[in-house]
Tab-separated table of C-alpha atoms and ligand atoms in Angstrom:
chain	number	residue	atom	x	y	z
A	1165	MET	CA	-13.148	161.131	232.565
A	1166	LYS	CA	-16.095	162.052	230.443
A	1167	ARG	CA	-18.147	164.881	231.898
A	1168	ASN	CA	-21.978	165.842	231.781
A	1169	ILE	CA	-22.805	168.293	228.996
A	1170	LEU	CA	-25.242	171.217	230.104
A	1171	ILE	CA	-28.338	171.490	227.882
A	1172	HIS	CA	-29.749	175.001	226.764
A	1173	PRO	CA	-31.363	176.888	228.561
A	1174	ASP	CA	-29.026	176.979	231.629
A	1175	PRO	CA	-27.818	180.195	233.375
A	1176	ARG	CA	-24.328	179.054	233.154
A	1177	LEU	CA	-24.324	178.937	229.368
A	1178	LYS	CA	-25.061	182.677	229.480
A	1179	LYS	CA	-22.116	183.776	231.635
A	1180	VAL	CA	-18.903	185.521	230.506
A	1181	CYS	CA	-16.099	183.239	231.728
A	1182	ALA	CA	-12.754	184.341	233.462
A	1183	PRO	CA	-9.513	184.535	231.914
A	1184	VAL	CA	-7.412	181.373	233.179
A	1185	ALA	CA	-4.604	183.039	235.267
A	1186	ASP	CA	-2.270	179.959	235.212
A	1187	ILE	CA	-2.473	176.629	233.874
A	1188	THR	CA	-2.400	174.234	236.760
A	1189	ASP	CA	-2.473	170.312	236.507
A	1190	GLU	CA	-6.225	170.662	237.681
A	1191	LEU	CA	-6.781	172.695	234.321
A	1192	ARG	CA	-4.926	170.489	232.163
A	1193	SER	CA	-6.881	167.525	233.527
A	1194	LEU	CA	-10.149	169.405	232.895
A	1195	ALA	CA	-9.033	170.033	229.216
A	1196	ASP	CA	-8.290	166.366	228.939
A	1197	ASP	CA	-11.735	165.356	230.040
A	1198	MET	CA	-13.271	168.059	227.701
A	1199	LEU	CA	-11.593	166.448	224.739
A	1200	GLU	CA	-12.685	162.919	225.904
A	1201	THR	CA	-16.408	164.141	226.352
A	1202	MET	CA	-16.092	166.011	222.930
A	1203	TYR	CA	-14.913	162.868	220.907
A	1204	ASP	CA	-17.445	160.698	222.624
A	1205	ALA	CA	-20.330	162.956	222.166
A	1206	PRO	CA	-19.107	163.068	219.155
A	1207	GLY	CA	-18.586	166.770	218.432
A	1208	ILE	CA	-16.088	169.082	216.847
A	1209	GLY	CA	-15.718	171.461	219.655
A	1210	LEU	CA	-16.485	172.022	223.316
A	1211	ALA	CA	-16.156	175.040	225.564
A	1212	ALA	CA	-15.625	174.759	229.502
A	1213	PRO	CA	-19.075	176.429	230.354
A	1214	GLN	CA	-20.580	173.636	228.562
A	1215	ILE	CA	-19.750	171.370	231.461
A	1216	GLY	CA	-20.391	174.072	233.771
A	1217	VAL	CA	-16.967	175.345	234.322
A	1218	LEU	CA	-16.664	178.982	233.885
A	1219	ASP	CA	-13.115	179.337	232.758
A	1220	ARG	CA	-11.837	180.581	229.307
A	1221	LEU	CA	-10.923	177.200	227.780
A	1222	ILE	CA	-11.998	175.387	224.457
A	1223	VAL	CA	-11.224	172.317	222.908
A	1224	VAL	CA	-11.559	171.699	219.026
A	1225	ASP	CA	-10.654	169.040	216.484
A	1226	CYS	CA	-12.271	169.505	212.997
A	1227	VAL	CA	-10.419	166.726	211.356
A	1228	LYS	CA	-13.349	164.815	209.927
A	1229	GLU	CA	-11.903	162.575	207.089
A	1230	GLU	CA	-11.475	159.088	207.944
A	1231	GLY	CA	-7.833	158.127	207.901
A	1232	GLU	CA	-6.724	161.582	208.619
A	1233	SER	CA	-5.006	161.725	212.115
A	1234	PRO	CA	-6.861	163.668	214.678
A	1235	ARG	CA	-5.816	167.255	215.705
A	1236	PRO	CA	-6.993	167.925	219.178
A	1237	LEU	CA	-6.320	171.553	220.139
A	1238	ILE	CA	-6.362	172.729	223.900
A	1239	MET	CA	-6.857	176.545	223.836
A	1240	PHE	CA	-6.769	178.693	227.090
A	1241	ASN	CA	-7.610	182.055	226.876
A	1242	PRO	CA	-8.266	182.065	223.126
A	1243	GLU	CA	-8.693	185.494	221.553
A	1244	ILE	CA	-9.539	186.214	217.969
A	1245	ILE	CA	-7.101	188.744	216.874
A	1246	ALA	CA	-8.030	189.410	213.178
A	1247	SER	CA	-10.992	188.203	211.019
A	1248	SER	CA	-11.375	188.521	207.233
A	1249	ASP	CA	-13.972	190.607	205.810
A	1250	GLU	CA	-15.172	187.650	203.512
A	1251	THR	CA	-17.756	185.550	205.277
A	1252	ASN	CA	-18.781	181.831	205.251
A	1253	VAL	CA	-22.151	180.100	206.037
A	1254	TYR	CA	-22.077	176.922	207.812
A	1255	GLU	CA	-25.016	174.710	209.279
A	1256	GLU	CA	-24.030	174.915	212.865
A	1257	GLY	CA	-25.019	172.573	215.782
A	1258	CYS	CA	-24.036	172.510	219.225
A	1259	LEU	CA	-23.605	169.792	221.788
A	1260	SER	CA	-25.834	171.958	224.291
A	1261	ILE	CA	-28.432	172.308	221.789
A	1262	PRO	CA	-28.655	168.412	220.575
A	1263	GLU	CA	-30.238	167.905	217.099
A	1264	GLN	CA	-30.725	171.484	216.138
A	1265	TYR	CA	-28.928	172.915	213.407
A	1266	ALA	CA	-29.175	176.234	211.561
A	1267	GLU	CA	-27.048	178.419	209.251
A	1268	VAL	CA	-24.994	181.080	210.663
A	1269	THR	CA	-22.704	183.675	208.995
A	1270	ARG	CA	-19.119	184.307	210.139
A	1271	PRO	CA	-15.929	185.630	209.099
A	1272	LYS	CA	-14.329	183.022	207.030
A	1273	VAL	CA	-10.611	183.437	208.242
A	1274	VAL	CA	-9.573	184.289	211.788
A	1275	ASP	CA	-6.218	184.639	213.256
A	1276	VAL	CA	-6.172	183.135	216.839
A	1277	ALA	CA	-4.053	183.610	219.804
A	1278	TRP	CA	-4.152	181.300	222.691
A	1279	LEU	CA	-2.194	179.447	225.494
A	1280	ASP	CA	-1.563	175.728	224.934
A	1281	ARG	CA	-1.636	172.870	227.323
A	1282	ASP	CA	1.687	173.697	228.513
A	1283	GLY	CA	1.005	177.524	228.848
A	1284	ASN	CA	2.912	178.351	225.713
A	1285	ALA	CA	1.815	181.219	223.558
A	1286	GLN	CA	0.283	180.124	220.260
A	1287	GLN	CA	-1.101	181.932	217.146
A	1288	GLU	CA	-2.629	180.495	214.022
A	1289	THR	CA	-4.711	181.238	211.018
A	1290	PHE	CA	-7.855	179.250	210.834
A	1291	ASP	CA	-9.969	179.002	207.590
A	1292	GLY	CA	-13.305	177.147	206.720
A	1293	LEU	CA	-14.889	174.826	209.302
A	1294	TRP	CA	-11.775	175.429	211.667
A	1295	ALA	CA	-12.511	179.193	211.672
A	1296	THR	CA	-16.280	178.932	212.366
A	1297	CYS	CA	-15.835	176.139	214.983
A	1298	VAL	CA	-13.147	178.184	216.973
A	1299	GLN	CA	-15.610	181.263	216.749
A	1300	HIS	CA	-18.537	179.367	217.887
A	1301	GLU	CA	-16.488	177.958	220.920
A	1302	ILE	CA	-15.065	181.335	221.647
A	1303	ASP	CA	-18.716	182.781	221.814
A	1304	HIS	CA	-19.502	180.114	224.491
A	1305	LEU	CA	-16.903	181.942	226.697
A	1306	ASN	CA	-18.822	185.002	226.183
A	1307	GLY	CA	-22.278	183.596	227.049
A	1308	LYS	CA	-23.208	183.406	223.368
A	1309	LEU	CA	-24.878	180.564	221.464
A	1310	PHE	CA	-25.159	180.035	217.887
A	1311	ILE	CA	-29.057	180.398	218.165
A	1312	ASP	CA	-28.332	184.022	219.298
A	1313	TYR	CA	-27.562	184.771	215.580
A	1314	LEU	CA	-30.891	183.485	214.386
A	1315	LYS	CA	-34.455	185.392	214.385
A	1316	PRO	CA	-36.195	185.520	217.837
A	1317	LEU	CA	-38.987	183.351	216.546
A	1318	LYS	CA	-36.633	180.614	215.267
A	1319	ARG	CA	-34.491	181.011	218.837
A	1320	GLN	CA	-37.536	180.620	220.875
A	1321	MET	CA	-38.809	177.516	218.831
A	1322	ILE	CA	-35.533	175.855	219.584
A	1323	THR	CA	-35.436	176.887	223.196
A	1324	ARG	CA	-38.931	175.499	223.725
A	1325	LYS	CA	-37.875	172.139	222.195
A	1326	MET	CA	-34.707	172.111	224.512
A	1327	GLN	CA	-37.072	172.772	227.678
A	1328	LYS	CA	-39.082	169.893	226.467
A	1329	LEU	CA	-36.094	167.567	226.001
A	1330	LYS	CA	-34.914	168.578	229.551
A	1331	ARG	CA	-38.251	167.808	231.066
A	1332	GLU	CA	-38.301	164.368	229.442
A	1333	ARG	CA	-34.635	163.414	230.517
A	1334	ALA	CA	-35.437	164.591	234.030
A	1335	ARG	CA	-38.332	162.240	234.087
A	1336	ALA	CA	-36.214	159.474	232.456
B	1179	NI	NI1	-21.551	175.025	221.036
């Protein structure tokens, strides 16, 4: 089932999410809904707070090449256990901040540990776009948005645009 994506500013997007204690069928179905919502948007990552659920859960799939098989990842309690000194700059966007993009600098390579859909511990090294995406989504679990990396003026400008967008959508 497709879920509704919250648009910034929203207090739920500023909260620190709680770790998932055990992976229930309800949480599995939530994760499946998040993947469906992400692919439909379309996007390459989605965090539970973006659909109003304050649990530490993200989904990502950064496969973009046509013809390449999708690689949906469901990550409960994802944690960055190591990051490279080398950085990367990507123009980031966010499904909660539609049509706004800005360059963000982050570590280029990260080691991430998480629990998968079946509750098994996983660990993997991510590089490039995958690394940026996973870091962006984990930030969401700590109430942090990519615009928080920007200069205050730019951040305020984007926030005002989103407030306007929300007013327009509410009227529609
Ligand atoms: Ni985002």
